Amino acid sequence: MKVHQLGRGFWEQQEPLLSLGCKRLRPLAPKLHSNFTDTTTTVSSFDLKSFIRPDSGPRKLGNAPSNENRHSPPVETHPGGTRWNPTQEQIGILEMLYRGGMRTPNAQQIEQITEQLGKYGKIEGKNVFYWFQNHKARERQKQKRNSLGLGHCPRKSAPISPLTWDTRVEIITDREEDSPYKRKCRSWSFEEEEISRSSSKEDENRTLELFPLHPERR
Amino acid sequence: MKVHQLGRGFWEQQEPLLSLGCKRLRPLAPKLHSNFTDTTTTVSSFDLKSFIRPDSGPRKLGNAPSNENRHSPPVETHPGGTRWNPTQEQIGILEMLYRGGMRTPNAQQIEQITEQLGKYGKIEGKNVFYWFQNHKARERQKQKRNSLGLGHCPRKSAPISPLTWDTRVEIITDREEDSPYKRKCRSWSFEEEEISRSSSKEDENRTLELFPLHPERR
DNA sequence: GCAAATTAATGATTTATTCAAG
DNA sequence: CTTGAATAAATCATTAATTTGC
């Protein structure tokens, strides 16, 4: 309906490769071909052009000295705020929860936390998710660094200081409750980034984009 | 306004620790404190009880010899079909895209791919995401293993086989196009997992839970 | 005092590793 | 054993605090 040429072109281009795949023995499954060849027609309904390297593949040097031109699109990339800037209230709550033992909140918890934290500033679920991940990791490495650097005594992390004590409490709680690899089923949703970089730089109430993905598992 | 007792209790408990956090000298940024204390009242509106260890926190030792009780929730975790079982068509398309150079599709791409692959079987966005990630990583390690072990390894897979060749092609394409760390803004949404594990184990049309998170960035 | 340059902190992604289903 | 799924580690990138020069 929308794309004819482009989509078709790509698929036809790729198809030989795919059939090649059938020719050269594939590791798995010569693949009973149902209406797969029909795929070409069906699948062509989305724009494949954007799939294969959406950007022209600029090699981004991490330490590039060029101060200008930080991003691939020269300008107007991120209209408003780029990254989450937590408020004191939000940080406070998060730390509190962390200290309470929360390490990797599940989807439901994230949803609720986000909802609450949203009262103190813009926030999304992924921010909460990231925060816990980062905080956890950084506490961990902080502890490691402390245990290694503070003298040589492998005994305890440190004698007793407010900071150390506080930290240790968190860590211990952490250790106690968090097991590596507890299975948690998380469903994600994705968002396109710079499609319609429309207009105003003013921030508005960017509503938190959370939703109940599976209201229930049927 | 809503919850008084539970929330208040927890928050008051935690508050001293929190102020401790302010006390300990931070390397940077004492960070101006706004109306943080007010947080207590407002935030108490959600049930903290469920936040702090939703399960009773059974200690799972990572290398514990106990074969039972792998996860924190002892039972009833995954109701029906657990993990995605890709069909041949789906794999074919994914490999095609991969061979075409796609490595880490962005949100929009994932959305579209998922939509298309959904025609051949149940699938979610995260499956696509995971597939690319796993495929990428495993091709990489396969290549590494091959390049290292080809000299002397007693019994490997055949040194040069169509399969190997095929693999190599993918890798090369891969290397060419993918730069480590290209920034991509992805917005996630979370789903509660085991809230209402209602009933049937039979799988039905579990609709793909994708949605446009930010229709546009304001 | 103020604004540019520096630096520390940390939000956001990617990669590596691991677990477990089939 | 293969591979989907999830977490941990490493890393990039941006923002806020601090420093510095005027």
Coordinates of C-alpha atoms (C1' of nucleotides) in Angstrom, one line a residue:
Chain A
M1 CA 0.0 0.0 0.0
K2 CA 2.6 2.4 1.0
V3 CA 6.0 1.2 -0.2
H4 CA 6.2 -0.7 -3.3
Q5 CA 9.5 -0.1 -5.0
L6 CA 11.8 0.2 -2.1
G7 CA 10.5 -2.6 -0.2
R8 CA 10.3 -4.9 -3.0
G9 CA 13.7 -4.0 -4.2
F10 CA 15.3 -4.9 -1.0
W11 CA 13.6 -8.2 -0.6
E12 CA 14.3 -9.2 -4.0
Q13 CA 17.8 -8.3 -3.4
Q14 CA 17.9 -10.3 -0.3
E15 CA 16.0 -13.2 -1.6
P16 CA 18.9 -14.8 -3.5
L17 CA 20.8 -14.8 -0.3
L18 CA 18.0 -16.5 1.4
S19 CA 17.6 -19.1 -1.2
L20 CA 21.3 -19.4 -1.1
G21 CA 20.8 -20.2 2.5
C22 CA 18.7 -23.1 1.4
K23 CA 21.4 -24.2 -1.0
R24 CA 24.3 -24.0 1.3
L25 CA 23.4 -26.3 4.1
R26 CA 22.0 -24.3 6.9
P27 CA 22.7 -25.2 10.4
L28 CA 19.1 -25.7 11.1
A29 CA 16.0 -26.4 9.3
P30 CA 15.9 -26.3 5.6
K31 CA 12.6 -24.8 6.4
L32 CA 9.4 -26.1 5.2
H33 CA 8.3 -23.4 3.0
S34 CA 4.8 -22.6 3.5
N35 CA 3.8 -19.3 2.2
F36 CA 7.2 -17.9 2.9
T37 CA 7.9 -16.8 -0.6
D38 CA 4.7 -14.9 -0.2
T39 CA 6.5 -13.1 2.4
T40 CA 8.0 -10.9 -0.1
T41 CA 4.7 -9.4 -1.0
T42 CA 3.4 -9.3 2.5
V43 CA 6.5 -8.1 4.2
S44 CA 7.2 -5.5 1.6
S45 CA 4.6 -3.4 3.3
F46 CA 7.1 -1.8 5.6
D47 CA 10.0 0.3 4.5
L48 CA 13.0 -1.8 4.5
K49 CA 15.2 1.0 3.5
S50 CA 15.1 2.3 7.0
F51 CA 16.1 -1.1 8.3
I52 CA 19.4 -1.4 6.7
R53 CA 21.6 1.2 8.3
P54 CA 19.2 3.9 9.1
D55 CA 22.0 6.2 9.4
S56 CA 24.9 6.2 6.9
G57 CA 26.9 4.4 9.4
P58 CA 29.2 7.1 10.7
R59 CA 32.0 5.7 12.7
K60 CA 31.8 7.3 16.0
L61 CA 35.1 7.7 17.7
G62 CA 34.6 7.7 21.4
N63 CA 37.5 9.9 22.0
A64 CA 37.2 12.1 19.0
P65 CA 38.6 15.4 19.8
S66 CA 36.1 17.3 17.7
N67 CA 34.1 19.4 20.1
E68 CA 31.6 20.3 17.5
N69 CA 29.2 18.0 15.9
R70 CA 28.7 15.6 18.7
H71 CA 25.8 13.7 17.3
S72 CA 25.2 12.2 13.9
P73 CA 22.4 14.6 13.1
P74 CA 24.0 18.0 13.1
V75 CA 21.3 19.8 14.9
E76 CA 17.9 19.7 16.4
T77 CA 18.3 16.2 17.6
H78 CA 16.8 16.3 21.0
P79 CA 14.2 18.9 21.3
G80 CA 13.8 19.2 25.0
G81 CA 15.5 17.3 27.7
T82 CA 17.7 14.4 26.7
R83 CA 18.2 12.5 29.8
W84 CA 16.4 12.1 33.0
N85 CA 17.5 14.6 35.6
P86 CA 16.2 13.2 38.9
T87 CA 15.0 15.5 41.6
Q88 CA 16.0 15.3 45.1
E89 CA 12.7 13.7 46.1
Q90 CA 13.1 11.1 43.4
I91 CA 16.6 10.2 44.4
G92 CA 15.5 10.1 48.0
I93 CA 12.8 7.7 47.4
L94 CA 14.9 5.5 45.2
E95 CA 17.7 5.4 47.7
M96 CA 15.2 4.6 50.4
L97 CA 13.8 1.7 48.4
Y98 CA 17.3 0.5 47.6
R99 CA 18.2 0.6 51.2
G100 CA 15.1 -1.2 52.0
G101 CA 16.4 -4.1 50.0
M102 CA 15.0 -3.5 46.5
R103 CA 17.5 -4.3 43.9
T104 CA 15.9 -5.3 40.7
P105 CA 12.3 -4.3 40.8
N106 CA 10.0 -6.2 38.5
A107 CA 7.7 -4.7 36.0
Q108 CA 4.9 -4.1 38.4
Q109 CA 7.1 -2.4 40.9
I110 CA 8.7 -0.3 38.4
E111 CA 5.4 0.8 37.2
Q112 CA 4.3 1.8 40.6
I113 CA 7.5 3.5 41.5
T114 CA 7.5 5.4 38.3
E115 CA 4.0 6.5 38.9
Q116 CA 4.8 7.8 42.3
L117 CA 8.1 9.5 41.3
G118 CA 6.3 11.1 38.5
K119 CA 4.8 13.4 41.1
Y120 CA 8.1 15.0 41.6
G121 CA 9.2 15.4 38.0
K122 CA 9.2 13.8 34.7
I123 CA 10.3 10.2 34.7
E124 CA 9.9 7.1 32.8
G125 CA 10.0 3.5 33.7
K126 CA 13.3 2.9 32.1
N127 CA 14.8 5.6 34.3
V128 CA 13.8 3.7 37.3
F129 CA 15.1 0.5 35.8
Y130 CA 18.4 2.1 34.9
W131 CA 18.7 3.7 38.2
F132 CA 18.6 0.5 40.1
Q133 CA 20.9 -1.2 37.7
N134 CA 23.5 1.6 37.9
H135 CA 23.2 2.1 41.6
K136 CA 23.6 -1.5 42.3
A137 CA 26.6 -1.8 40.1
R138 CA 28.2 1.3 41.4
E139 CA 27.7 0.4 45.0
R140 CA 29.2 -2.9 44.2
Q141 CA 32.3 -1.5 42.6
K142 CA 32.6 1.1 45.3
Q143 CA 32.7 -1.6 47.8
K144 CA 35.2 -3.6 45.9
R145 CA 37.4 -0.6 45.5
N146 CA 37.2 0.1 49.2
S147 CA 37.9 -3.4 50.3
L148 CA 40.9 -3.5 48.0
G149 CA 42.2 0.0 48.6
L150 CA 41.6 0.6 52.2
G151 CA 44.7 -1.0 53.7
H152 CA 45.2 -4.6 53.0
C153 CA 43.0 -6.0 55.6
P154 CA 40.6 -8.3 53.8
R155 CA 38.7 -8.4 57.0
K156 CA 35.8 -6.0 56.7
S157 CA 35.5 -3.2 54.4
A158 CA 36.3 -0.5 56.9
P159 CA 36.3 0.1 60.6
I160 CA 33.2 2.1 61.3
S161 CA 32.4 5.3 59.8
P162 CA 29.0 6.7 58.9
L163 CA 29.7 6.4 55.2
T164 CA 31.2 3.0 55.4
W165 CA 28.7 1.8 57.7
D166 CA 25.9 3.1 55.6
T167 CA 27.3 1.6 52.6
R168 CA 28.0 -1.7 54.1
V169 CA 24.4 -1.9 55.2
E170 CA 23.2 -1.4 51.8
I171 CA 25.6 -3.9 50.4
I172 CA 24.8 -6.5 52.9
T173 CA 21.2 -6.1 52.4
D174 CA 22.0 -6.4 48.8
R175 CA 23.9 -9.6 49.1
E176 CA 21.3 -11.1 51.3
E177 CA 18.4 -10.5 49.0
D178 CA 19.7 -10.4 45.6
S179 CA 20.6 -13.6 43.9
P180 CA 22.4 -13.5 40.6
Y181 CA 20.0 -14.4 38.0
K182 CA 16.6 -14.6 39.2
R183 CA 14.4 -14.9 36.3
K184 CA 12.1 -12.1 35.7
C185 CA 9.9 -11.7 32.7
R186 CA 9.9 -8.2 31.5
S187 CA 8.2 -7.1 28.4
W188 CA 9.5 -4.2 26.6
S189 CA 8.2 -1.7 24.2
F190 CA 10.2 0.4 21.9
E191 CA 10.0 3.8 20.8
E192 CA 11.2 5.5 17.7
E193 CA 13.6 8.3 18.5
E194 CA 14.0 11.0 16.0
I195 CA 11.3 10.5 13.6
S196 CA 9.3 13.7 14.0
R197 CA 11.6 16.0 15.6
S198 CA 8.9 18.5 15.3
S199 CA 9.1 21.7 17.0
S200 CA 9.1 23.4 20.3
K201 CA 11.9 23.1 22.8
E202 CA 9.6 23.8 25.6
D203 CA 9.0 20.9 27.8
E204 CA 5.6 20.0 28.6
N205 CA 4.1 17.3 30.6
R206 CA 5.6 14.5 28.8
T207 CA 3.4 11.8 30.1
L208 CA 5.0 8.8 31.4
E209 CA 4.6 6.1 28.7
L210 CA 3.7 3.2 30.8
F211 CA 1.0 0.8 30.1
P212 CA -0.1 -2.6 31.2
L213 CA 1.3 -4.8 28.5
H214 CA -0.3 -8.0 29.2
P215 CA -3.2 -7.2 31.4
E216 CA -3.2 -10.8 32.2
R217 CA -1.7 -13.8 30.8
R218 CA -4.3 -15.7 29.0
Chain B
M1 CA -4.1 11.4 51.7
K2 CA -4.6 7.9 50.9
V3 CA -2.5 5.6 52.8
H4 CA -1.3 6.7 56.2
Q5 CA -0.2 4.0 58.4
L6 CA 1.8 1.7 56.2
G7 CA 3.4 4.2 54.1
R8 CA 4.2 6.5 56.9
G9 CA 5.7 3.9 59.0
F10 CA 8.1 2.8 56.4
W11 CA 9.1 6.2 55.4
E12 CA 9.7 7.4 58.9
Q13 CA 11.8 4.4 59.4
Q14 CA 13.9 5.1 56.5
E15 CA 14.3 8.8 56.9
P16 CA 17.1 8.9 59.3
L17 CA 19.2 6.8 57.0
L18 CA 18.4 9.1 54.3
S19 CA 19.6 12.2 56.1
L20 CA 22.7 10.2 56.8
G21 CA 23.1 10.2 53.1
C22 CA 23.3 13.9 53.1
K23 CA 25.8 13.8 55.9
R24 CA 28.3 11.7 54.3
L25 CA 30.5 13.9 52.2
R26 CA 29.9 13.5 48.6
P27 CA 32.8 14.0 46.3
L28 CA 30.7 16.4 44.3
A29 CA 27.6 18.3 44.6
P30 CA 25.9 18.5 47.9
K31 CA 22.9 19.2 45.8
L32 CA 20.5 21.8 46.9
H33 CA 17.6 20.3 48.7
S34 CA 14.2 21.5 47.9
N35 CA 11.1 20.4 49.6
F36 CA 12.3 17.0 50.2
T37 CA 10.8 16.5 53.6
D38 CA 7.4 17.0 52.2
T39 CA 8.0 13.9 50.2
T40 CA 7.1 11.8 53.1
T41 CA 3.5 12.7 53.2
T42 CA 2.9 12.7 49.5
V43 CA 4.8 9.6 48.7
S44 CA 3.1 7.5 51.3
S45 CA 0.2 7.0 49.0
F46 CA 1.4 3.8 47.6
D47 CA 1.8 0.6 49.4
L48 CA 5.4 0.2 50.3
K49 CA 4.8 -3.2 51.7
S50 CA 4.7 -4.8 48.4
F51 CA 7.9 -3.0 47.3
I52 CA 10.2 -4.4 49.9
R53 CA 10.7 -7.9 49.1
P54 CA 7.6 -9.0 47.5
D55 CA 8.6 -12.5 48.2
S56 CA 9.9 -13.5 51.5
G57 CA 13.4 -13.4 50.3
P58 CA 14.6 -16.9 50.3
R59 CA 18.3 -17.1 50.1
K60 CA 19.4 -18.6 46.9
L61 CA 23.1 -19.4 46.8
G62 CA 24.5 -19.1 43.4
N63 CA 26.4 -22.3 43.6
A64 CA 24.1 -24.0 46.0
P65 CA 23.9 -27.7 45.3
S66 CA 20.2 -27.7 45.9
N67 CA 18.7 -28.6 42.7
E68 CA 15.3 -27.6 43.7
N69 CA 14.0 -24.2 44.3
R70 CA 15.8 -22.4 41.6
H71 CA 13.9 -19.2 41.6
S72 CA 12.7 -17.0 44.3
P73 CA 9.1 -17.7 43.8
P74 CA 8.9 -21.4 44.4
V75 CA 6.2 -22.2 42.0
E76 CA 3.7 -20.9 39.6
T77 CA 6.1 -18.7 37.8
H78 CA 5.4 -19.3 34.2
P79 CA 1.9 -20.3 33.4
G80 CA 1.9 -21.6 29.9
G81 CA 4.4 -21.3 27.2
T82 CA 7.4 -19.7 28.5
R83 CA 9.7 -18.8 25.8
W84 CA 9.5 -17.8 22.2
N85 CA 9.7 -20.6 19.8
P86 CA 10.5 -19.1 16.5
T87 CA 9.2 -20.5 13.3
Q88 CA 11.2 -21.1 10.2
E89 CA 9.8 -18.1 8.5
Q90 CA 10.7 -15.9 11.4
I91 CA 14.2 -17.2 11.6
G92 CA 14.6 -16.8 7.9
I93 CA 13.5 -13.2 7.9
L94 CA 15.7 -12.4 10.9
E95 CA 18.7 -14.0 9.4
M96 CA 18.0 -12.2 6.2
L97 CA 18.0 -8.9 8.0
Y98 CA 21.0 -9.8 9.9
R99 CA 22.8 -10.7 6.8
G100 CA 21.7 -7.5 5.3
G101 CA 23.6 -5.7 8.0
M102 CA 21.1 -5.2 10.7
R103 CA 22.6 -5.6 14.1
T104 CA 20.8 -3.7 16.7
P105 CA 17.5 -2.5 15.4
N106 CA 16.1 0.5 17.0
A107 CA 12.7 0.7 18.5
Q108 CA 10.9 1.5 15.3
Q109 CA 12.5 -1.2 13.4
I110 CA 11.8 -3.7 16.1
E111 CA 8.3 -2.7 16.1
Q112 CA 7.9 -3.2 12.4
I113 CA 9.8 -6.4 12.4
T114 CA 7.8 -7.8 15.1
E115 CA 4.6 -6.8 13.4
Q116 CA 5.7 -8.7 10.3
L117 CA 7.0 -11.7 12.0
G118 CA 3.8 -11.9 14.0
K119 CA 2.2 -13.2 10.8
Y120 CA 4.1 -16.4 11.1
G121 CA 3.7 -17.0 14.8
K122 CA 3.5 -15.5 18.2
I123 CA 6.3 -13.1 18.9
E124 CA 7.0 -10.0 20.9
G125 CA 9.3 -7.1 20.5
K126 CA 11.7 -8.4 23.1
N127 CA 12.1 -11.6 21.2
V128 CA 13.4 -9.7 18.2
F129 CA 15.6 -7.7 20.4
Y130 CA 17.0 -10.7 22.1
W131 CA 17.4 -12.5 18.9
F132 CA 19.7 -9.9 17.4
Q133 CA 21.6 -9.6 20.6
N134 CA 22.2 -13.3 20.9
H135 CA 22.8 -13.9 17.3
K136 CA 25.4 -11.1 17.2
A137 CA 27.1 -12.3 20.3
R138 CA 27.2 -15.9 19.3
E139 CA 28.4 -15.3 15.9
R140 CA 31.1 -13.3 17.4
Q141 CA 32.2 -15.9 19.9
K142 CA 32.0 -18.5 17.2
Q143 CA 34.3 -16.6 15.1
K144 CA 36.7 -16.0 17.9
R145 CA 36.7 -19.6 18.8
N146 CA 37.3 -20.5 15.2
S147 CA 40.1 -18.1 14.7
L148 CA 41.9 -19.2 17.8
G149 CA 41.3 -22.9 17.7
L150 CA 41.6 -23.7 14.1
G151 CA 45.3 -24.4 14.4
H152 CA 45.4 -27.4 16.6
C153 CA 42.1 -28.2 17.9
P154 CA 41.7 -32.0 17.9
R155 CA 38.1 -32.3 16.8
K156 CA 36.3 -29.3 15.7
S157 CA 33.6 -28.9 13.2
A158 CA 34.9 -29.0 9.7
P159 CA 37.6 -26.4 9.0
I160 CA 35.9 -25.2 5.8
S161 CA 32.4 -26.1 5.2
P162 CA 29.5 -24.3 3.6
L163 CA 28.3 -23.5 7.0
T164 CA 31.5 -22.0 8.0
W165 CA 31.6 -19.9 4.9
D166 CA 28.2 -18.8 5.5
T167 CA 29.0 -17.8 9.0
R168 CA 32.0 -15.9 7.9
V169 CA 30.1 -13.9 5.5
E170 CA 27.7 -12.8 8.1
I171 CA 30.5 -11.8 10.4
I172 CA 32.2 -9.8 7.9
T173 CA 29.2 -7.9 7.0
D174 CA 28.7 -7.4 10.7
R175 CA 32.1 -6.0 11.4
E176 CA 31.8 -3.7 8.5
E177 CA 28.7 -2.0 9.6
D178 CA 28.5 -2.1 13.2
S179 CA 30.3 0.2 15.3
P180 CA 30.5 -0.4 19.0
Y181 CA 28.2 1.9 20.8
K182 CA 26.0 3.8 18.6
R183 CA 23.6 5.7 20.6
K184 CA 20.1 4.7 20.3
C185 CA 17.2 5.9 22.3
R186 CA 14.9 3.2 23.3
S187 CA 12.0 3.6 25.5
W188 CA 10.8 0.7 27.4
S189 CA 7.7 -0.4 29.0
F190 CA 7.3 -2.9 31.6
E191 CA 4.8 -5.6 32.2
E192 CA 3.8 -7.3 35.3
E193 CA 4.5 -10.9 35.0
E194 CA 2.8 -13.1 37.5
I195 CA 0.1 -11.0 38.8
S196 CA -2.9 -12.8 37.6
R197 CA -1.6 -16.1 36.5
S198 CA -5.1 -16.9 35.9
S199 CA -5.7 -20.2 34.3
S200 CA -5.2 -22.1 31.2
K201 CA -1.9 -23.4 30.1
E202 CA -3.1 -23.5 26.6
D203 CA -1.5 -20.8 24.5
E204 CA -3.7 -18.5 22.6
N205 CA -3.1 -15.6 20.5
R206 CA -1.0 -13.7 22.9
T207 CA -1.1 -10.4 21.2
L208 CA 2.1 -8.6 20.8
E209 CA 2.4 -5.9 23.3
L210 CA 4.0 -3.1 21.4
F211 CA 2.9 0.4 21.2
P212 CA 4.3 3.8 20.3
L213 CA 5.6 5.2 23.4
H214 CA 6.4 8.7 22.5
P215 CA 4.5 9.4 19.4
E216 CA 6.8 12.3 19.1
R217 CA 9.2 14.1 21.1
R218 CA 7.9 17.4 22.2
Chain C
dG1 C1' 31.3 37.9 40.4
dC2 C1' 30.8 35.6 36.0
dA3 C1' 31.5 32.5 32.1
dA4 C1' 34.4 29.2 29.9
dA5 C1' 37.1 25.1 30.8
dT6 C1' 37.7 20.9 33.9
dT7 C1' 36.3 17.3 36.3
dA8 C1' 33.3 14.1 38.9
dA9 C1' 28.9 11.8 38.8
dT10 C1' 25.7 9.4 36.6
dG11 C1' 22.1 8.3 33.0
dA12 C1' 21.8 5.3 29.0
dT13 C1' 23.7 1.5 25.8
dT14 C1' 26.2 -2.1 24.5
dT15 C1' 28.8 -6.3 25.4
dA16 C1' 29.9 -10.4 28.1
dT17 C1' 28.4 -14.0 30.9
dT18 C1' 25.2 -17.0 32.8
dC19 C1' 20.9 -19.6 33.5
dA20 C1' 17.7 -22.6 31.9
dA21 C1' 14.0 -24.4 28.4
dG22 C1' 13.4 -27.8 24.8
Chain D
dC1 C1' 23.7 -29.1 22.7
dT2 C1' 21.4 -25.2 21.0
dT3 C1' 19.4 -21.0 22.1
dG4 C1' 15.9 -17.8 24.2
dA5 C1' 16.1 -15.0 28.3
dA6 C1' 18.1 -12.3 31.9
dT7 C1' 21.6 -10.1 34.6
dA8 C1' 26.2 -8.2 35.3
dA9 C1' 30.1 -5.6 33.6
dA10 C1' 32.1 -2.3 30.6
dT11 C1' 31.6 1.8 28.3
dC12 C1' 29.8 5.8 26.1
dA13 C1' 27.7 10.4 26.7
dT14 C1' 25.7 14.2 29.1
dT15 C1' 24.8 16.9 32.9
dA16 C1' 26.0 19.3 37.1
dA17 C1' 29.6 20.9 40.3
dT18 C1' 34.0 22.8 40.7
dT19 C1' 37.8 25.3 39.2
dT20 C1' 40.1 28.8 36.8
dG21 C1' 41.1 33.1 34.4
dC22 C1' 39.6 37.4 33.9

